[in-house]
XYZ file of C-alpha atoms in Angstrom:
764
model
C 36.718 206.917 82.773
C 39.145 206.467 79.877
C 38.162 205.878 76.271
C 40.550 204.307 73.784
C 40.382 202.902 70.286
C 42.063 199.609 69.417
C 42.964 198.382 65.942
C 42.111 194.692 65.606
C 43.690 191.979 63.476
C 42.580 188.433 62.763
C 38.819 189.011 62.423
C 37.241 187.292 59.429
C 33.531 187.709 60.095
C 30.913 189.225 62.376
C 31.140 186.207 64.682
C 34.786 187.137 65.291
C 33.718 190.677 66.180
C 31.218 189.300 68.681
C 33.901 187.091 70.229
C 36.318 190.017 70.629
C 33.601 192.248 72.082
C 32.604 189.567 74.574
C 36.240 189.024 75.612
C 36.786 192.746 76.236
C 33.551 193.196 78.181
C 34.495 190.359 80.525
C 37.597 192.243 81.688
C 36.913 193.751 85.163
C 36.888 197.542 84.956
C 35.604 197.710 81.386
C 32.340 199.666 81.280
C 31.578 199.505 77.570
C 33.048 197.916 74.440
C 31.953 198.220 70.832
C 33.699 196.211 68.128
C 33.100 197.289 64.547
C 33.778 194.544 62.023
C 33.721 196.983 59.084
C 36.390 199.298 60.528
C 38.227 196.483 62.365
C 38.400 198.636 65.472
C 37.179 198.471 69.059
C 36.104 201.472 71.127
C 36.573 200.716 74.830
C 35.509 202.692 77.918
C 37.342 201.517 81.035
C 38.403 202.575 84.518
C 42.189 202.954 84.726
C 42.017 202.316 88.452
C 40.496 198.866 87.929
C 42.212 197.610 84.790
C 44.875 198.492 82.251
C 45.142 198.706 78.506
C 47.623 195.826 78.558
C 45.080 193.624 80.331
C 42.453 194.418 77.689
C 44.915 193.619 74.891
C 45.777 190.361 76.653
C 42.089 189.414 76.778
C 41.841 190.020 73.028
C 44.965 187.909 72.451
C 43.546 185.110 74.616
C 40.486 185.130 72.364
C 42.740 184.515 69.349
C 43.080 188.022 67.915
C 45.461 190.984 68.054
C 44.791 194.479 69.398
C 46.989 197.543 69.127
C 46.360 201.102 70.234
C 45.368 203.478 67.446
C 47.971 206.198 67.508
C 47.102 209.875 67.771
C 45.629 211.311 64.602
C 48.116 212.015 61.866
C 46.622 213.907 58.940
C 47.822 212.604 55.590
C 48.774 209.160 54.283
C 49.377 206.845 57.221
C 51.410 203.687 57.639
C 48.125 201.810 58.103
C 47.020 202.785 54.595
C 50.344 201.607 53.156
C 50.158 198.365 55.146
C 46.618 197.759 53.887
C 47.884 198.204 50.323
C 50.555 195.575 50.917
C 47.984 193.152 52.369
C 45.747 193.676 49.362
C 48.597 192.931 46.945
C 49.512 189.762 48.861
C 45.861 188.701 48.783
C 45.681 189.352 45.042
C 48.652 187.017 44.464
C 46.792 184.239 46.277
C 43.669 184.979 44.255
C 45.611 184.649 40.983
C 47.381 181.403 41.958
C 44.244 179.696 43.286
C 42.204 180.840 40.276
C 44.729 179.509 37.756
C 44.951 176.140 39.530
C 41.169 176.027 39.853
C 40.698 176.609 36.121
C 43.237 173.874 35.319
C 41.466 171.378 37.594
C 38.010 172.242 36.229
C 39.324 171.776 32.680
C 40.653 168.361 33.678
C 37.332 167.353 35.254
C 35.100 168.756 32.510
C 34.598 165.475 30.592
C 33.586 163.686 33.793
C 31.268 166.537 34.778
C 29.549 166.512 31.388
C 29.623 162.733 30.992
C 31.355 163.068 27.620
C 34.404 161.645 25.907
C 36.380 164.470 24.350
C 39.170 163.294 21.988
C 42.462 165.113 22.505
C 41.388 166.467 25.907
C 44.231 166.615 28.483
C 42.949 163.616 30.420
C 46.098 163.560 32.529
C 44.525 166.422 34.499
C 41.728 164.059 35.464
C 44.169 161.793 37.254
C 43.615 161.869 41.035
C 47.324 162.074 41.907
C 47.861 164.992 39.497
C 44.926 166.814 41.050
C 46.292 166.112 44.541
C 49.660 167.648 43.616
C 47.969 170.748 42.152
C 45.367 171.209 44.891
C 47.544 170.769 47.975
C 49.620 173.999 47.591
C 46.402 175.966 47.081
C 44.902 174.766 50.350
C 48.191 175.052 52.261
C 49.351 178.446 50.938
C 46.401 180.242 49.371
C 43.935 179.029 52.002
C 46.352 179.477 54.882
C 44.390 182.363 56.451
C 41.218 180.242 56.648
C 42.952 177.332 58.360
C 44.944 179.526 60.764
C 41.792 181.437 61.692
C 39.832 178.236 62.247
C 42.631 176.776 64.402
C 42.721 179.895 66.589
C 38.972 179.724 67.033
C 39.164 176.025 67.915
C 41.899 176.668 70.489
C 39.588 179.156 72.191
C 36.551 176.892 71.929
C 34.717 179.098 69.471
C 33.729 178.982 65.823
C 33.617 181.550 63.029
C 33.386 181.837 59.267
C 36.844 180.290 58.919
C 35.482 177.240 60.715
C 32.755 176.826 58.093
C 35.184 177.288 55.200
C 37.716 174.844 56.635
C 35.061 172.230 57.400
C 33.667 172.557 53.865
C 36.900 172.584 51.883
C 38.620 170.252 54.350
C 35.827 167.694 54.018
C 36.019 167.829 50.217
C 39.831 167.606 50.243
C 40.014 164.961 52.979
C 37.445 162.730 51.293
C 39.285 163.100 47.956
C 42.618 162.277 49.606
C 41.136 159.108 51.113
C 39.768 158.098 47.706
C 43.155 158.813 46.093
C 45.026 156.674 48.621
C 42.450 153.870 49.003
C 40.230 153.780 45.881
C 39.509 150.044 46.299
C 37.660 150.647 49.563
C 34.941 152.511 47.673
C 34.963 150.154 44.683
C 34.377 147.095 46.872
C 31.359 148.905 48.368
C 29.955 149.669 44.923
C 30.781 153.395 45.111
C 32.540 155.400 42.404
C 35.999 156.640 43.492
C 35.242 160.267 42.574
C 37.433 163.081 43.895
C 36.490 166.702 44.587
C 39.819 168.500 44.594
C 38.559 171.002 42.032
C 35.640 171.926 44.303
C 37.939 172.652 47.260
C 40.338 174.696 45.108
C 37.647 176.706 43.292
C 35.878 177.427 46.592
C 39.145 178.770 48.057
C 39.709 180.860 44.914
C 36.201 182.301 44.959
C 36.306 183.081 48.661
C 39.660 184.832 48.286
C 38.341 186.780 45.295
C 35.280 187.763 47.313
C 37.460 188.865 50.212
C 39.656 190.912 47.866
C 36.670 192.661 46.282
C 35.057 193.157 49.699
C 38.210 194.775 51.084
C 38.393 197.092 48.091
C 34.749 198.060 48.485
C 35.105 198.542 52.251
C 38.069 200.804 51.582
C 35.754 203.157 49.710
C 33.520 203.494 52.773
C 36.307 205.546 54.397
C 36.872 207.776 51.367
C 35.363 210.758 53.182
C 37.856 210.384 56.050
C 40.797 210.072 53.672
C 39.650 213.108 51.690
C 39.407 215.153 54.896
C 42.829 213.947 56.039
C 44.306 214.811 52.653
C 43.163 218.438 52.914
C 45.809 219.360 55.467
C 48.942 220.951 53.927
C 52.292 219.566 55.013
C 54.276 222.830 55.171
C 53.760 226.309 56.638
C 55.481 229.665 56.131
C 56.232 231.160 59.586
C 57.658 234.564 60.554
C 60.907 234.388 62.516
C 63.226 237.096 63.858
C 66.869 236.928 62.768
C 69.220 239.723 63.843
C 66.203 241.945 64.437
C 64.866 241.358 60.925
C 61.673 239.479 60.054
C 62.176 236.543 57.704
C 59.809 233.893 56.363
C 60.834 230.349 57.228
C 59.181 227.379 55.534
C 58.828 224.519 57.984
C 56.980 221.235 58.475
C 53.443 221.683 59.783
C 54.301 219.665 62.909
C 56.821 222.356 63.924
C 54.232 225.160 64.078
C 53.266 226.096 67.642
C 50.452 228.155 69.108
C 51.258 231.876 68.827
C 53.358 231.609 65.653
C 52.645 234.198 62.946
C 51.936 232.350 59.699
C 51.955 233.905 56.220
C 49.289 232.746 53.752
C 49.455 233.688 50.074
C 46.717 233.592 47.385
C 45.732 230.077 46.331
C 47.385 228.399 49.320
C 45.768 226.181 51.918
C 45.655 227.720 55.380
C 47.999 225.544 57.503
C 46.442 225.892 60.982
C 43.480 227.419 62.798
C 44.075 230.997 63.828
C 43.096 234.666 63.780
C 43.936 237.090 61.006
C 46.294 239.789 62.341
C 47.117 241.612 59.088
C 45.794 241.688 55.538
C 42.481 240.510 54.112
C 41.174 237.942 51.656
C 38.300 235.645 50.804
C 38.501 232.041 51.962
C 36.829 228.957 50.526
C 35.633 226.990 53.581
C 33.431 224.555 51.640
C 35.517 221.458 52.395
C 34.898 221.959 56.122
C 31.543 223.751 56.366
C 29.865 222.589 53.152
C 29.146 226.240 52.262
C 30.011 226.936 48.585
C 30.412 230.744 48.803
C 33.838 232.132 49.808
C 33.884 234.080 53.096
C 35.540 237.494 53.483
C 38.251 237.586 56.144
C 39.982 240.547 57.745
C 41.895 241.452 60.887
C 40.308 239.798 63.933
C 38.459 237.130 61.944
C 38.987 233.439 62.659
C 40.195 231.122 59.890
C 40.121 227.328 59.723
C 43.108 225.215 58.836
C 42.979 223.324 55.488
C 40.565 225.844 53.934
C 41.741 227.618 50.767
C 42.805 231.245 50.597
C 41.433 232.723 47.373
C 42.407 236.280 46.497
C 44.522 238.195 49.020
C 47.464 237.647 51.317
C 47.292 237.797 55.086
C 49.029 236.850 58.280
C 47.443 234.817 61.030
C 48.338 234.006 64.607
C 48.185 230.235 65.185
C 45.509 229.389 67.756
C 45.155 225.608 67.368
C 47.632 223.174 65.852
C 47.920 219.408 65.335
C 45.126 217.345 66.827
C 43.446 220.464 68.252
C 42.530 221.986 64.876
C 38.947 222.022 63.651
C 39.817 219.609 60.829
C 41.486 217.135 63.207
C 38.498 217.254 65.553
C 36.116 216.712 62.636
C 38.082 213.653 61.538
C 38.113 212.306 65.099
C 34.353 212.827 65.470
C 33.616 211.106 62.162
C 35.925 208.199 63.031
C 34.194 207.807 66.405
C 30.777 207.851 64.730
C 31.866 205.285 62.158
C 33.092 202.990 64.914
C 29.859 203.175 66.922
C 26.889 200.813 66.707
C 23.325 201.682 65.799
C 20.488 200.095 67.822
C 19.255 198.342 64.669
C 22.493 196.332 64.648
C 21.548 194.485 67.818
C 19.386 191.989 65.927
C 22.196 191.165 63.507
C 24.629 190.763 66.436
C 22.281 188.343 68.172
C 21.920 186.262 65.009
C 25.650 186.153 64.247
C 26.377 185.091 67.815
C 24.514 181.828 67.181
C 25.089 181.614 63.457
C 28.150 179.379 63.100
C 27.142 176.699 65.665
C 23.660 176.489 64.100
C 25.112 176.122 60.586
C 27.475 173.359 61.720
C 24.521 171.566 63.326
C 22.509 171.918 60.085
C 25.453 170.571 58.065
C 25.809 167.499 60.308
C 22.071 166.893 60.193
C 22.131 167.251 56.388
C 24.860 164.613 56.000
C 23.158 162.149 58.347
C 19.770 162.667 56.728
C 20.880 162.123 53.125
C 23.239 159.258 53.958
C 20.550 157.430 55.940
C 17.855 158.062 53.323
C 19.881 157.247 50.196
C 23.127 155.616 51.301
C 24.730 157.890 48.718
C 27.974 159.238 50.154
C 28.470 161.647 47.240
C 25.021 163.189 47.706
C 25.496 163.527 51.466
C 28.968 164.999 50.988
C 27.921 167.549 48.349
C 24.992 168.854 50.385
C 27.041 169.048 53.583
C 29.874 170.952 51.914
C 27.324 173.211 50.221
C 25.700 174.130 53.549
C 29.043 174.894 55.176
C 30.248 177.010 52.276
C 27.144 179.032 51.378
C 26.430 180.199 54.946
C 27.729 183.730 55.404
C 27.754 185.617 58.715
C 29.875 188.358 57.107
C 26.964 189.837 55.167
C 25.026 190.231 58.412
C 27.979 191.775 60.172
C 28.653 194.282 57.390
C 25.035 195.292 56.739
C 24.844 198.081 59.320
C 28.407 199.398 59.894
C 29.204 199.906 56.207
C 26.109 202.060 55.747
C 26.930 203.990 58.925
C 30.475 204.618 57.700
C 29.328 205.991 54.359
C 26.440 207.955 55.915
C 28.560 209.730 58.527
C 31.193 210.444 55.873
C 28.586 212.054 53.626
C 27.423 214.094 56.598
C 30.944 215.458 57.093
C 31.120 216.359 53.403
C 27.949 218.419 53.848
C 29.137 220.215 56.990
C 27.189 217.927 59.350
C 29.037 216.155 62.173
C 27.170 213.159 63.607
C 28.399 212.041 67.030
C 27.388 208.366 66.829
C 25.354 205.811 64.904
C 22.475 205.963 67.370
C 21.974 209.663 66.649
C 21.967 208.980 62.923
C 19.315 206.301 63.398
C 17.124 208.385 65.734
C 17.106 211.374 63.368
C 14.866 209.588 60.856
C 12.130 209.183 63.502
C 11.887 212.845 64.442
C 8.439 214.432 64.451
C 9.185 217.755 66.143
C 12.103 220.178 65.762
C 12.503 222.775 68.523
C 14.644 225.784 67.588
C 16.080 228.487 69.781
C 15.676 232.013 68.344
C 18.849 233.954 69.060
C 21.855 232.654 67.146
C 19.822 229.851 65.601
C 17.049 231.453 63.576
C 18.771 234.824 63.839
C 22.349 235.897 63.204
C 23.070 236.075 66.935
C 24.634 239.511 66.484
C 22.065 241.964 67.895
C 22.432 245.725 67.424
C 20.604 248.682 68.974
C 18.306 250.304 66.419
C 16.193 252.600 68.618
C 16.747 254.653 71.765
C 14.041 256.662 73.528
C 13.935 258.459 76.882
C 10.947 259.483 78.981
C 12.098 263.064 79.521
C 13.127 263.711 75.895
C 14.992 266.780 77.061
C 18.598 267.577 76.234
C 21.190 265.496 74.435
C 23.246 265.579 77.616
C 20.595 263.823 79.672
C 20.163 261.117 77.018
C 23.903 260.454 76.995
C 23.974 260.378 80.809
C 21.214 257.720 80.939
C 22.930 255.716 78.188
C 26.213 255.852 80.165
C 24.453 254.402 83.218
C 22.902 251.608 81.148
C 26.194 250.786 79.404
C 28.095 250.742 82.688
C 25.758 248.118 84.179
C 25.558 246.047 80.977
C 29.348 246.077 80.699
C 29.386 243.586 83.588
C 27.157 241.103 81.700
C 28.155 238.494 79.128
C 24.739 238.469 77.438
C 24.738 239.251 73.652
C 22.197 242.046 74.237
C 24.550 243.586 76.797
C 27.350 243.680 74.254
C 24.998 245.391 71.771
C 24.084 248.114 74.295
C 27.732 248.778 75.231
C 28.726 248.980 71.556
C 25.876 251.405 70.842
C 26.867 253.612 73.775
C 30.448 253.840 72.546
C 29.218 254.659 69.033
C 27.175 257.522 70.515
C 30.252 259.059 72.081
C 29.881 257.741 75.617
C 33.323 257.946 77.204
C 34.697 256.141 80.229
C 32.147 254.047 82.075
C 31.742 254.576 85.827
C 32.278 251.702 88.309
C 29.276 249.585 89.271
C 28.550 248.256 92.750
C 26.229 245.419 93.792
C 25.909 244.146 90.227
C 23.474 241.283 89.779
C 21.798 239.420 86.942
C 18.326 237.931 87.107
C 18.200 235.046 84.635
C 15.688 235.675 81.883
C 14.818 239.137 83.222
C 17.713 241.581 83.222
C 20.605 243.126 85.162
C 20.932 245.646 87.974
C 23.614 247.644 89.781
C 24.397 250.763 91.767
C 26.321 253.716 90.270
C 27.211 256.639 92.534
C 24.261 255.828 94.776
C 21.758 255.454 91.928
C 20.099 252.023 91.542
C 19.839 251.069 87.857
C 17.688 248.258 86.406
C 17.763 247.161 82.751
C 15.560 244.344 81.504
C 12.210 243.146 80.230
C 8.841 244.858 80.563
C 7.593 241.897 82.608
C 10.446 242.387 85.072
C 9.676 246.088 85.355
C 6.037 245.271 86.095
C 7.079 242.682 88.703
C 9.269 245.292 90.382
C 6.327 247.710 90.415
C 7.850 250.196 87.956
C 5.450 252.117 85.710
C 6.108 251.384 81.995
C 3.094 253.362 80.794
C 4.887 256.406 79.319
C 6.840 254.229 76.841
C 4.357 251.361 76.479
C 3.158 252.269 72.977
C 6.714 252.535 71.642
C 7.701 249.265 73.264
C 4.738 247.426 71.737
C 5.437 248.892 68.306
C 9.092 247.844 68.427
C 8.198 244.362 69.673
C 5.688 243.984 66.805
C 8.582 244.761 64.453
C 10.531 241.781 65.889
C 12.735 243.943 68.084
C 13.777 243.094 71.620
C 13.051 245.881 74.112
C 15.373 246.707 77.015
C 13.794 248.978 79.621
C 15.993 251.307 81.706
C 14.899 252.306 85.215
C 16.772 254.572 87.641
C 15.841 254.597 91.324
C 12.531 252.852 90.659
C 11.404 254.991 87.718
C 11.442 253.946 84.043
C 13.607 256.503 82.236
C 14.354 254.990 78.833
C 13.851 252.245 76.303
C 16.214 250.533 73.847
C 15.093 248.652 70.734
C 17.455 245.853 69.716
C 17.182 243.914 66.454
C 18.790 240.621 65.506
C 18.433 239.902 61.795
C 17.158 236.540 60.621
C 19.602 234.245 58.876
C 18.966 234.217 55.107
C 18.135 230.499 55.127
C 15.917 230.373 58.234
C 12.552 230.675 56.459
C 13.612 228.204 53.764
C 14.837 225.708 56.375
C 11.574 225.917 58.339
C 9.566 225.348 55.147
C 11.791 222.407 54.202
C 11.224 220.755 57.589
C 7.471 221.361 57.448
C 7.248 219.829 53.970
C 9.038 216.793 55.381
C 6.143 216.387 57.836
C 7.883 217.855 60.895
C 6.443 220.387 63.307
C 8.815 223.293 63.985
C 8.526 224.907 67.439
C 10.405 228.040 68.539
C 11.667 228.778 72.062
C 12.841 232.234 73.089
C 13.382 234.285 76.201
C 12.063 237.294 74.318
C 8.677 238.924 74.887
C 5.556 237.504 73.192
C 5.297 240.338 70.638
C 8.851 239.887 69.363
C 8.470 236.102 69.402
C 5.247 236.355 67.369
C 6.917 238.618 64.808
C 9.900 236.301 64.356
C 7.660 233.217 64.180
C 5.497 234.846 61.535
C 8.548 235.901 59.507
C 9.857 232.324 59.257
C 6.497 230.541 59.078
C 6.401 228.944 62.536
C 2.918 228.427 64.006
C 3.814 227.285 67.520
C 6.205 229.136 69.786
C 6.996 229.699 73.463
C 8.054 233.183 74.584
C 9.719 234.447 77.783
C 11.207 231.005 78.386
C 13.916 231.078 81.057
C 17.058 229.035 80.244
C 16.248 226.542 82.992
C 12.808 225.935 81.485
C 13.998 224.910 78.012
C 14.803 221.312 78.954
C 11.423 220.977 80.703
C 9.623 222.215 77.583
C 11.489 219.679 75.432
C 10.432 216.980 77.903
C 6.839 218.215 77.667
C 6.898 217.942 73.859
C 8.349 214.431 74.124
C 5.489 213.436 76.437
C 2.939 214.902 74.001
C 4.421 212.837 71.194
C 4.314 209.595 73.169
C 0.651 210.170 74.008
C -0.144 210.673 70.309
C 1.801 207.678 69.029
C 2.525 205.005 71.636
C 4.096 202.647 69.096
C 6.797 204.850 67.612
C 6.777 207.788 69.979
C 7.491 211.290 68.754
C 11.172 212.061 68.415
C 12.002 215.630 69.436
C 15.104 217.451 68.212
C 16.451 220.559 69.907
C 18.495 223.066 67.893
C 20.548 225.658 69.761
C 23.884 227.420 70.006
C 24.268 228.804 73.516
C 25.425 227.546 76.898
C 21.860 227.869 78.181
C 20.731 225.500 75.414
C 22.988 222.653 76.598
C 20.471 221.055 79.045
C 17.747 221.095 76.383
C 20.153 219.660 73.789
C 20.966 216.819 76.179
C 17.271 216.226 77.017
C 16.156 216.005 73.385
C 16.094 212.697 71.494
C 18.505 214.362 69.063
C 20.405 217.502 70.045
C 21.569 219.634 67.108
C 24.139 222.342 67.816
C 25.030 225.249 65.576
C 28.753 224.935 64.936
C 29.241 228.682 65.218
C 27.992 228.478 68.822
C 29.675 227.555 72.073
C 31.814 224.485 72.746
C 29.469 223.494 75.592
C 26.463 223.363 73.254
C 28.435 221.347 70.699
C 29.625 218.900 73.386
C 26.039 218.348 74.598
C 24.664 217.750 71.110
C 24.354 214.656 68.927
C 24.684 216.478 65.606
C 26.663 219.635 64.860
C 26.024 221.954 61.890
C 29.478 223.389 61.250
C 28.350 226.302 59.079
C 25.366 227.330 61.199
C 23.050 227.021 58.164
C 19.689 225.638 59.337
C 19.216 223.856 56.015
C 21.676 221.394 57.526
C 18.861 220.129 59.791
C 16.803 219.055 56.781
C 19.915 217.559 55.174
C 20.762 215.609 58.347
C 17.250 214.146 58.556
C 17.250 213.278 54.845
C 20.650 211.610 55.279
C 19.340 209.663 58.276
C 16.356 208.396 56.278
C 18.564 207.436 53.334
C 21.032 205.620 55.618
C 18.307 203.707 57.470
C 16.697 202.669 54.187
C 20.096 201.437 53.025
C 20.645 199.482 56.255
C 17.235 197.807 55.942
C 18.063 196.813 52.365
C 21.384 195.339 53.499
C 19.813 193.403 56.366
C 17.106 192.111 54.035
C 19.698 190.915 51.518
C 21.813 189.291 54.239
C 18.914 187.507 55.961
C 17.218 186.387 52.741
C 20.504 185.155 51.325
C 21.067 182.834 54.266
C 17.425 181.858 54.798
C 17.057 180.836 51.134
C 20.613 179.724 50.368
C 21.160 177.266 53.234
C 18.036 175.112 52.544
C 18.866 175.008 48.816
C 22.434 173.932 49.587
C 21.056 171.279 51.949
C 19.227 169.741 48.967
C 15.643 170.777 49.674
C 14.977 170.905 45.910
C 16.535 167.524 45.151
C 13.479 165.325 45.871
C 11.268 167.460 43.582
C 13.571 168.596 40.771
C 16.593 166.294 41.205
C 18.740 169.399 41.471
C 21.716 169.910 43.794
C 23.705 173.072 44.434
C 27.283 172.565 43.296
C 29.662 173.474 46.167
C 31.585 175.716 43.769
C 28.435 177.729 43.056
C 27.789 177.875 46.808
C 31.305 179.262 47.275
C 30.714 181.920 44.630
C 27.402 182.901 46.226
C 28.982 183.129 49.660
C 31.913 185.175 48.366
C 29.760 187.739 46.615
C 27.076 188.100 49.273
C 29.341 190.351 51.362
C 30.440 192.225 48.251
C 26.808 192.932 47.336
C 26.059 194.320 50.808
C 29.088 196.633 50.782
C 28.375 197.717 47.207
C 24.817 198.605 48.181
C 26.130 200.660 51.105
C 28.411 202.544 48.726
C 25.349 203.819 46.870
C 24.989 206.280 49.755
C 27.996 208.113 48.351
C 25.617 209.467 45.689
C 23.395 211.052 48.352
C 22.435 214.638 47.562
C 20.242 216.782 49.840
C 16.877 217.665 48.347
C 16.554 221.455 48.532
C 13.365 223.483 48.895
C 12.906 226.316 46.414
C 10.705 229.227 47.467
């Protein structure tokens, strides 16, 4: 399966996006296609063995549009941004020309509109031939994009917003041209030879102005992406050897390769991801993690490219460059999320798919109805043009994606990476948040705090038992194993003996043979299951567990000989994050493989009422599924969304099972890959922020959809003349054009309000 992103050209409305999406999906070998009208991009999943990228692009071209492959990420100002600026300037020129001509024509028609005789007024502008000469260049040049778009749609037997605009303005212009050439035909039938050139020109001007303002507003929806891309420095200072002497060489960032030693001075941006090899400093990582406090860095610490070095100088060894850096991956994730579709968008897509044909049918019906009822060609013409012009599928098509773009961008600014629009939508329906203990609620850096032996004899015997324990644990990758090995070394334990028949029992402990002695290290429950007597150290073990310490029991040849107490400090924000979630109406549940006493102590410390202890890694996903089933039984209408928060490899199945998987960014790549939302900084307050952002985004989307639906539901009947029989009032086509032009602008502007989103903190 291959996934690619295509940049699209030629789309003018949501109906165009639907047409492109349908064309791509019909290509054999394409599994999934999502076209985003707001970003003008398509995300396509296809099988390279069944189809090719060229075939997909050909299908798009056959539908009347253009598709090009989005090149690999280039941080900084891109050619696309410059090209968009040129298109905007060209559009502005058309706006100015059409507006000036429109004003001139309206001035010329003003006496006729008001039914007044104004002495000294430039009546020459009222002349039909003068208006024809002024109006024609506007339709041909300024309105070129509408007519070209409508022609492409017609060639492919489809219709879009351009079709409506061309039918409306073309009808007004064509009727006026006929009147200009053959005025006597109307006079002999008792009809006034009125022309409507000014209506066609002003409509074009207003639509172009609306498109210009819409494009400007839509540009702001990607501000977060551009700000992230602008963080990356363009140059790096790299150490090179010349005649056996180290020299600093300043080079373009693209020339830096993995393994290069890079020098970073105070106040500079760190060029690439890497590991500090010499020196120390504090680094401001807020633009990537959202954390405001600078972080101390020394030898062995990882640093992130594009973050700012504050006080000291240091050298780093480049670990990731180009598109592999954290910043590049963040940008790619945000772009992918912005290009995805939320489930709520399905309704709008269904409506826009039928929108244009239905509007054309309403317009035809409107003309026939008024002409048959009144015989008034002017009345029938005005209402028909009004219906065609006021209808706007763009507002419907922009309602959801613009909000998603701004929402995911705000998430990135706050150190929250949202994988797709569906995850952002689901987050606002969560009722339960399940959190893993180690590395999520706690720092994930356990240390041995207590060591006790059964014999309590000589220091030599204690060291001997500790050496056996460290030797076995040295074969394990568990965080507790690393803590025991580190403690042993700190106590002066020298070289560790070789271990035979090493084995790990998931969720229980490890075992191995050293010089004929069988050593077991693990939980009290495992010791009991093996038939080992834990009585001599039971009171100490219970006391340590009550103090939120994990206990590791050491048995040699079937007899318990010692006990280790291991503590993992809580993160400073854990209790505050739990309280924040509870005040938002969410139940917080803790899962841990630890013993019940330690689990109870940790739960009490952070304010969690419900927890599950001694949970094996393979059981976590099943417990999440159980909580999901409980929620559905309580609320069959909405269900009970369950989020899982974790950081380890063993959390990945549970993260995938949950309605929304939330990974701690400081955790493993596997956990992050399996999750829907990633908290870059590891601060649990990000969970509350993500849910608040989801609720704000969904509220914004509902507002946009309401505006878009109401606008069309109310506007089309008014344009069709529904108020004329009662009030004698008709909607001027020029007013309809203004309303249509600014409907999309209003939706995008409302979406931009999300840029003011600020997380609501909880103060203890």
